[in-house]
JSON list of C-alpha atoms in Angstrom, two decimals:
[
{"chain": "A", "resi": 28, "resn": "UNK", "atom": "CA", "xyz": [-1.58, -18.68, 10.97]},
{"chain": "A", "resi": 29, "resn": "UNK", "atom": "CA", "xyz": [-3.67, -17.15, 13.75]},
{"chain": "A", "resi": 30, "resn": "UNK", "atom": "CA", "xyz": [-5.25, -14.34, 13.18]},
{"chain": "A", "resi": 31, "resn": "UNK", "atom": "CA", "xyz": [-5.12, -11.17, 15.85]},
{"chain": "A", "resi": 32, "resn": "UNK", "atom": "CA", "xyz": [-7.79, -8.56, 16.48]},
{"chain": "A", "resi": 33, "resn": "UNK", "atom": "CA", "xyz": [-6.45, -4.77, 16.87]},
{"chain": "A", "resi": 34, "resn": "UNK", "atom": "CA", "xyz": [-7.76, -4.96, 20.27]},
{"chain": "A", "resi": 35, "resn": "UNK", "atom": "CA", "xyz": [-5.36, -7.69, 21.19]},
{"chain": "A", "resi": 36, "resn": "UNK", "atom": "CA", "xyz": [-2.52, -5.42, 19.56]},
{"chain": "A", "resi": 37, "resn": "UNK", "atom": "CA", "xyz": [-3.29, -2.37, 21.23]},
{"chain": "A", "resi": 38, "resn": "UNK", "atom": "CA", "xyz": [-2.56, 0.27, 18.87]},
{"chain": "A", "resi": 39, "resn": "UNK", "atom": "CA", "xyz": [-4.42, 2.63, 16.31]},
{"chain": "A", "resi": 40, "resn": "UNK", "atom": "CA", "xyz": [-1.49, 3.59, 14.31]},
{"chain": "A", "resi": 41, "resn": "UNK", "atom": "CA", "xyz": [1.26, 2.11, 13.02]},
{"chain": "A", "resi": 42, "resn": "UNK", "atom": "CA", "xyz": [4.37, 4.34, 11.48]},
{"chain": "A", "resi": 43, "resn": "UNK", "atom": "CA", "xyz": [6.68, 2.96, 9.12]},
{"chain": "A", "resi": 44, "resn": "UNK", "atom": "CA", "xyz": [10.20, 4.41, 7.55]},
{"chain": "A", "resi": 45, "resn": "UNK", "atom": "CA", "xyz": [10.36, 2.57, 4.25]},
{"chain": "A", "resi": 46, "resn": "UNK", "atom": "CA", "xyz": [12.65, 2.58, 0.97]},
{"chain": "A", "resi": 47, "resn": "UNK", "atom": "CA", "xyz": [12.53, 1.53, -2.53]},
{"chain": "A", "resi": 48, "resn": "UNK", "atom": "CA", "xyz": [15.26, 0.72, -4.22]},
{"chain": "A", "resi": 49, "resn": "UNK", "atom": "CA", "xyz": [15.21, 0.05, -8.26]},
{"chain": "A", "resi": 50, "resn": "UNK", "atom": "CA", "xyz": [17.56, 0.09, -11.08]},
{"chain": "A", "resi": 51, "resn": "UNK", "atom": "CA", "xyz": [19.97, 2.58, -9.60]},
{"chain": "A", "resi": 52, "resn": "UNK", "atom": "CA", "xyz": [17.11, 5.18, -7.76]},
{"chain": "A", "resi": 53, "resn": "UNK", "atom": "CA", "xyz": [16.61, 4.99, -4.38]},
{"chain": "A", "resi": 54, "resn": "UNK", "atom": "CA", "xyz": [13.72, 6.52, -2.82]},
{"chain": "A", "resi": 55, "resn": "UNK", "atom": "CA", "xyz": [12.64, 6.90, 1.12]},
{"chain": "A", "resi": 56, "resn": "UNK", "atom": "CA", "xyz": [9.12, 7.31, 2.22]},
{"chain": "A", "resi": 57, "resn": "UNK", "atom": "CA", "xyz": [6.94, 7.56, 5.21]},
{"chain": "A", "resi": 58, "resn": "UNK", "atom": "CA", "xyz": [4.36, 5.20, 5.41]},
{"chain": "A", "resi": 59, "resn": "UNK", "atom": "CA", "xyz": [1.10, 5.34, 8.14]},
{"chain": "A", "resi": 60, "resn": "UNK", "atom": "CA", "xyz": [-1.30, 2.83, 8.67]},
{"chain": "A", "resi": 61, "resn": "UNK", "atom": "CA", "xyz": [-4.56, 3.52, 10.77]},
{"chain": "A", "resi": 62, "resn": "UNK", "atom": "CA", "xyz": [-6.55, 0.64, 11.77]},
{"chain": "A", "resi": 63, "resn": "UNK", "atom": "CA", "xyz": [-10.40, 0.24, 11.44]},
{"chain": "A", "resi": 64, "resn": "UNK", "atom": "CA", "xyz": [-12.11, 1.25, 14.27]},
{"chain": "A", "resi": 65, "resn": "UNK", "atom": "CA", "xyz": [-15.96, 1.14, 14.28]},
{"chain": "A", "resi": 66, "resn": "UNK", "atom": "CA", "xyz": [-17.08, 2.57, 11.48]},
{"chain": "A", "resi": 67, "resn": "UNK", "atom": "CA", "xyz": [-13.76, 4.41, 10.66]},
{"chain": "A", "resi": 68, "resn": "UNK", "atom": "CA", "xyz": [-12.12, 2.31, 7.79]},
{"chain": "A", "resi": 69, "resn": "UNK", "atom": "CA", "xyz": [-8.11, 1.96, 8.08]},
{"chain": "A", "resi": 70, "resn": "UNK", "atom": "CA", "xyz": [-6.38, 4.14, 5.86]},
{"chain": "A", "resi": 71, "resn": "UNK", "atom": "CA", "xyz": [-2.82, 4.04, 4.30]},
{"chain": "A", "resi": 72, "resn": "UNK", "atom": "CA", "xyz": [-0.11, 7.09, 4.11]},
{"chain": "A", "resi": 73, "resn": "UNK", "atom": "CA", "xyz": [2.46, 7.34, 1.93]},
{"chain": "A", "resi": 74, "resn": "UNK", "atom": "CA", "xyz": [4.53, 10.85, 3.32]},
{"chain": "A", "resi": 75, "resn": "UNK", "atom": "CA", "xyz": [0.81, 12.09, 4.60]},
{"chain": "A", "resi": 76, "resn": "UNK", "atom": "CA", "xyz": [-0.61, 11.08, 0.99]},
{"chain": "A", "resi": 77, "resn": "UNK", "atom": "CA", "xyz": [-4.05, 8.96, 1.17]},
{"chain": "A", "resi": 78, "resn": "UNK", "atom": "CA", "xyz": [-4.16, 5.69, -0.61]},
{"chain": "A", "resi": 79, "resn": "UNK", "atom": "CA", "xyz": [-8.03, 5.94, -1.00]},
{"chain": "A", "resi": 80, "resn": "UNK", "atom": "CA", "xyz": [-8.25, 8.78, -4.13]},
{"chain": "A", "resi": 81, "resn": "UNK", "atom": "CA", "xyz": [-10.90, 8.48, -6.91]},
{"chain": "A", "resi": 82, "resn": "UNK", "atom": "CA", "xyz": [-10.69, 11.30, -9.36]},
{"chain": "A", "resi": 83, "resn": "UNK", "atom": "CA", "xyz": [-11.41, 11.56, -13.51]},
{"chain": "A", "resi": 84, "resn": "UNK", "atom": "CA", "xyz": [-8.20, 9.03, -14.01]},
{"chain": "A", "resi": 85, "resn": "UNK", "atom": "CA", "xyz": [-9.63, 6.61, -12.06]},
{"chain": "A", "resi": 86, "resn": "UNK", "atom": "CA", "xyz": [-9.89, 5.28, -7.89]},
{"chain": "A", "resi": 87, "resn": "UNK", "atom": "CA", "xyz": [-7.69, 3.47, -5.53]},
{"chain": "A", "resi": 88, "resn": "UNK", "atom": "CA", "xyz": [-9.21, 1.96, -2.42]},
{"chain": "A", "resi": 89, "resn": "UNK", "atom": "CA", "xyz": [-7.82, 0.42, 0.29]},
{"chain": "A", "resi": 90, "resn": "UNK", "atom": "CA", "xyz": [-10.03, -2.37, 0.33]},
{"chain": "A", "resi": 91, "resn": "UNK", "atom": "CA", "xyz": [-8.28, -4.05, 3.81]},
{"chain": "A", "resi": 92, "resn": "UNK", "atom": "CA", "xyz": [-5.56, -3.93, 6.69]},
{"chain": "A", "resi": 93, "resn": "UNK", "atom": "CA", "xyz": [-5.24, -7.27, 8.54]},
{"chain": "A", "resi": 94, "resn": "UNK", "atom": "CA", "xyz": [-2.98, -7.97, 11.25]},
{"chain": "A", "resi": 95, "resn": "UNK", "atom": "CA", "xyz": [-1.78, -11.57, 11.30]},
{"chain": "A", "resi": 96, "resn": "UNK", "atom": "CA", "xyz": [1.14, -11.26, 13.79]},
{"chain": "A", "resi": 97, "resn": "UNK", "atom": "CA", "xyz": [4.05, -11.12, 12.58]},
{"chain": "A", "resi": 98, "resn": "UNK", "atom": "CA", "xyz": [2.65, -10.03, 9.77]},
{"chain": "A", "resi": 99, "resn": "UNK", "atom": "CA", "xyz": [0.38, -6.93, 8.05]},
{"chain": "A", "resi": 100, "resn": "UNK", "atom": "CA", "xyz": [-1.26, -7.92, 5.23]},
{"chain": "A", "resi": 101, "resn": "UNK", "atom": "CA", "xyz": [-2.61, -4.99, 2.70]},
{"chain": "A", "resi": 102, "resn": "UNK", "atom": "CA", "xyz": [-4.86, -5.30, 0.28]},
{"chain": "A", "resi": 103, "resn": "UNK", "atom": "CA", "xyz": [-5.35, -1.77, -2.15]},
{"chain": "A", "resi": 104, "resn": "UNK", "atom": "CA", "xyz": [-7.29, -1.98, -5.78]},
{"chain": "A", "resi": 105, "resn": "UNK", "atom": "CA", "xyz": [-7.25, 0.71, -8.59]},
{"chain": "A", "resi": 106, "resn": "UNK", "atom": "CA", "xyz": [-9.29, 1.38, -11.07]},
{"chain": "A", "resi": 107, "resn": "UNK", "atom": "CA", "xyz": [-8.28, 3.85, -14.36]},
{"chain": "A", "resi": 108, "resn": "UNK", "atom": "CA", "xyz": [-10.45, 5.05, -17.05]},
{"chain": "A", "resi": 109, "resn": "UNK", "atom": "CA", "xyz": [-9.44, 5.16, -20.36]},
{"chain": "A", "resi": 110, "resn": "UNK", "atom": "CA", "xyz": [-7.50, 7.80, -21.10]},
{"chain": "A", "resi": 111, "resn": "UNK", "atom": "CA", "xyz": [-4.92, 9.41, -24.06]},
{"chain": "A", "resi": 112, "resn": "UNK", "atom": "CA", "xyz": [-1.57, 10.65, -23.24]},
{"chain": "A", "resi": 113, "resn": "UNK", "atom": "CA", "xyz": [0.47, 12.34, -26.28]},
{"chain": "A", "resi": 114, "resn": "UNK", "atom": "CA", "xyz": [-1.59, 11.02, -28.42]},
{"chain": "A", "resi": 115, "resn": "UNK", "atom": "CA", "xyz": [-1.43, 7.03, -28.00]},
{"chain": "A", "resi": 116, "resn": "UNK", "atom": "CA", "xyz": [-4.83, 5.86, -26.69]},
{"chain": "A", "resi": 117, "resn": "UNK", "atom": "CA", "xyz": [-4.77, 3.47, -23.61]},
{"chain": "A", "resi": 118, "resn": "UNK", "atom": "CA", "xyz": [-8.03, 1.32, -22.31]},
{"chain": "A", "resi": 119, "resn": "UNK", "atom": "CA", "xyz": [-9.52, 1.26, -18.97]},
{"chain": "A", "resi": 120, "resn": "UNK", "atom": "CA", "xyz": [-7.16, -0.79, -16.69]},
{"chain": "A", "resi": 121, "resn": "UNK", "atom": "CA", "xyz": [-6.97, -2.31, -12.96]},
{"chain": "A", "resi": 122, "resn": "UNK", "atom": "CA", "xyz": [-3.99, -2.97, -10.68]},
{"chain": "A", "resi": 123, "resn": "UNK", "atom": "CA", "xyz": [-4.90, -5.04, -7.68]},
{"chain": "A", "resi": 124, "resn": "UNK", "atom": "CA", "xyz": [-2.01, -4.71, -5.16]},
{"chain": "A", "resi": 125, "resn": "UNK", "atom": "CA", "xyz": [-1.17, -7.62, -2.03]},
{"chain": "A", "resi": 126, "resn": "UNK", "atom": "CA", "xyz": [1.20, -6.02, 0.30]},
{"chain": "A", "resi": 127, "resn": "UNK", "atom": "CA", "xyz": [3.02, -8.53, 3.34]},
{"chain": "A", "resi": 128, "resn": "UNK", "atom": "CA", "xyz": [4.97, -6.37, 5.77]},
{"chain": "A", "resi": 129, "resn": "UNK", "atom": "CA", "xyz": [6.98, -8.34, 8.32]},
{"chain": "A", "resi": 130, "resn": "UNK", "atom": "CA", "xyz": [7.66, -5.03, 10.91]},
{"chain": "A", "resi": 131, "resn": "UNK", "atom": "CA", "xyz": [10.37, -6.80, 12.97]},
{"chain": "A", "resi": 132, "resn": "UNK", "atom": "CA", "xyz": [12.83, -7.86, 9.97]},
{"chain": "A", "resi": 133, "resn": "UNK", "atom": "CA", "xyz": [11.33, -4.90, 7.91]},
{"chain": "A", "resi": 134, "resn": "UNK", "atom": "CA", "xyz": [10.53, -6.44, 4.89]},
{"chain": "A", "resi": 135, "resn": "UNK", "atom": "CA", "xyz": [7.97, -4.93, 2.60]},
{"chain": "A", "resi": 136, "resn": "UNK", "atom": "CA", "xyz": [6.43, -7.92, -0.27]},
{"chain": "A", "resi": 137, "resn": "UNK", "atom": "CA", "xyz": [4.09, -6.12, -2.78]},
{"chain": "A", "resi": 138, "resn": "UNK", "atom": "CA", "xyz": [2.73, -8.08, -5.64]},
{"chain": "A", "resi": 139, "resn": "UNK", "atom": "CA", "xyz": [0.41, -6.08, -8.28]},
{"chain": "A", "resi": 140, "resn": "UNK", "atom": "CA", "xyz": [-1.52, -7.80, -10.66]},
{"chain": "A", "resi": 141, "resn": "UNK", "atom": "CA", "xyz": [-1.91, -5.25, -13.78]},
{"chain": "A", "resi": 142, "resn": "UNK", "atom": "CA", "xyz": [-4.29, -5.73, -16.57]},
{"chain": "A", "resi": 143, "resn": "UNK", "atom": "CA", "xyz": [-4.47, -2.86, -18.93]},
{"chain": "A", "resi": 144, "resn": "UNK", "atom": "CA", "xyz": [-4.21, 0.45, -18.89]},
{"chain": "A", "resi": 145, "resn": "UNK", "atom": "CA", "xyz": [-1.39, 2.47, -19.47]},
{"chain": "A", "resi": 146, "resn": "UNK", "atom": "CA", "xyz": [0.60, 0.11, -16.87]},
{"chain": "A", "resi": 147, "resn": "UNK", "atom": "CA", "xyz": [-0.35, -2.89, -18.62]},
{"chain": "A", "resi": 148, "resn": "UNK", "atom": "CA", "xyz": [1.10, -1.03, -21.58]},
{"chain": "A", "resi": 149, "resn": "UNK", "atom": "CA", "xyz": [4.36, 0.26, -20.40]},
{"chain": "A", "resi": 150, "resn": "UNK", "atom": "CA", "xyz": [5.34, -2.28, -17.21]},
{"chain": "A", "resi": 151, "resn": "UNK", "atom": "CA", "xyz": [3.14, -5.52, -19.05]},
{"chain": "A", "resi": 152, "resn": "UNK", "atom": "CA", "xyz": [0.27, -7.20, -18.11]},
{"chain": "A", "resi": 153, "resn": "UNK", "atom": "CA", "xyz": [0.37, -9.87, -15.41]},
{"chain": "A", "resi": 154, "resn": "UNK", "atom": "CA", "xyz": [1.93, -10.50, -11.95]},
{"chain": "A", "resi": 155, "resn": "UNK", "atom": "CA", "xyz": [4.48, -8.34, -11.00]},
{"chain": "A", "resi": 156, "resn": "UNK", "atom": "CA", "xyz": [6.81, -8.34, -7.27]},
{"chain": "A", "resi": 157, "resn": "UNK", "atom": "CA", "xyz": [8.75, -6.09, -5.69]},
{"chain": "A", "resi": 158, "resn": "UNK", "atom": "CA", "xyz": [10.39, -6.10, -2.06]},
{"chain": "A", "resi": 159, "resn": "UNK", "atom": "CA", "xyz": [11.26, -2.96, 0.03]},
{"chain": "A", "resi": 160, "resn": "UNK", "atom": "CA", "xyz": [12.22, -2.15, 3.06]},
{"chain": "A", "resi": 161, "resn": "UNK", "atom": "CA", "xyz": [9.83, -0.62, 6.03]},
{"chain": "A", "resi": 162, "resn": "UNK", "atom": "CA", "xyz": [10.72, -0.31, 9.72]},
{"chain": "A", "resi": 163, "resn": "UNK", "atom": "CA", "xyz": [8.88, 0.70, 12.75]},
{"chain": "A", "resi": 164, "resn": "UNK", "atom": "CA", "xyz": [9.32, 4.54, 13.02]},
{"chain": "A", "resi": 165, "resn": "UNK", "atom": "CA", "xyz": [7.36, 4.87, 15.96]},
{"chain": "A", "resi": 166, "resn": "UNK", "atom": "CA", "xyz": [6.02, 2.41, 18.81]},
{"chain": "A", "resi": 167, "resn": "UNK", "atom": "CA", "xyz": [2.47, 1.87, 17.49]},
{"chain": "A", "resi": 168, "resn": "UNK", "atom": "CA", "xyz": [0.26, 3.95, 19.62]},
{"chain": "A", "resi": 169, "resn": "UNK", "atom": "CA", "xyz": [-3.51, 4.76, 20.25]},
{"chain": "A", "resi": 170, "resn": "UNK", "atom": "CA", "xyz": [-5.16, 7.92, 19.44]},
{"chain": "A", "resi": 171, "resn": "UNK", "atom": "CA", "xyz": [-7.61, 7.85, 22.06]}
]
């Protein structure tokens, strides 16, 4: 696999039209992915919603965007505090999630390692994988 710079791809941001499908629920979403440029870090959207949060539940960060033509590989960890819902106590917990998006045949890989927390409680501990699908919305563009 050969790696590309963003310089050799030309663009700042890349627009997506994606949707989840899962037992019987369907769900569209916008997804928008700025690149790092200088000492900018590149962000992820979901419908205008920033991936990189940190509040008293916990943080998410976007720790990387690579571009590895075909593919866009994202990598996005979260963090949660321990925390009591209705009454049932739940420990501190992580989710580390990979994310391969192919943007010409549109499909979306995301694999989330969970270890505790309330998702570790409910969904289990461990790998999980789910595939989606995400087109190009927009050509990729600069914003220069």
């Amino acid at each position: 696999m050969v790696l590309s710079s963003v310089s050799a791809w030309a663009v700042d941001v890349l627009e997506f039209n994606c949707k989840r499908s899962e037992k019987g629920y369907t769900e569209d979403y916008e997804m928008k992915i700025t690149l790092a440029s200088g000492t900018q870090k590149a962000k992820v959207f979901l419908d205008d919603r920033d991936l990189d949060q940190a509040d008293a539940f916990g943080t998410q960060t976007v720790k990387s965007v690579t571009l590895a033509r075909p593919n866009i590989f994202i990598l996005i960890e979260a963090k949660f505090e321990p925390e009591e819902i209705m009454g049932v106590s739940y420990p501190a917990g992580t989710v580390v999630t990979n994310i391969t998006l192919d943007p010409a045949s549109g499909k979306f890989k995301k694999v989330e390692k969970i270890q505790g927390g309330i998702l570790g409680a409910t969904i289990g501990n461990g790998t999980h994988t789910s595939e989606e699908t995400c087109f190009p919305s927009k050509v990729p563009y600069r914003t220069k």
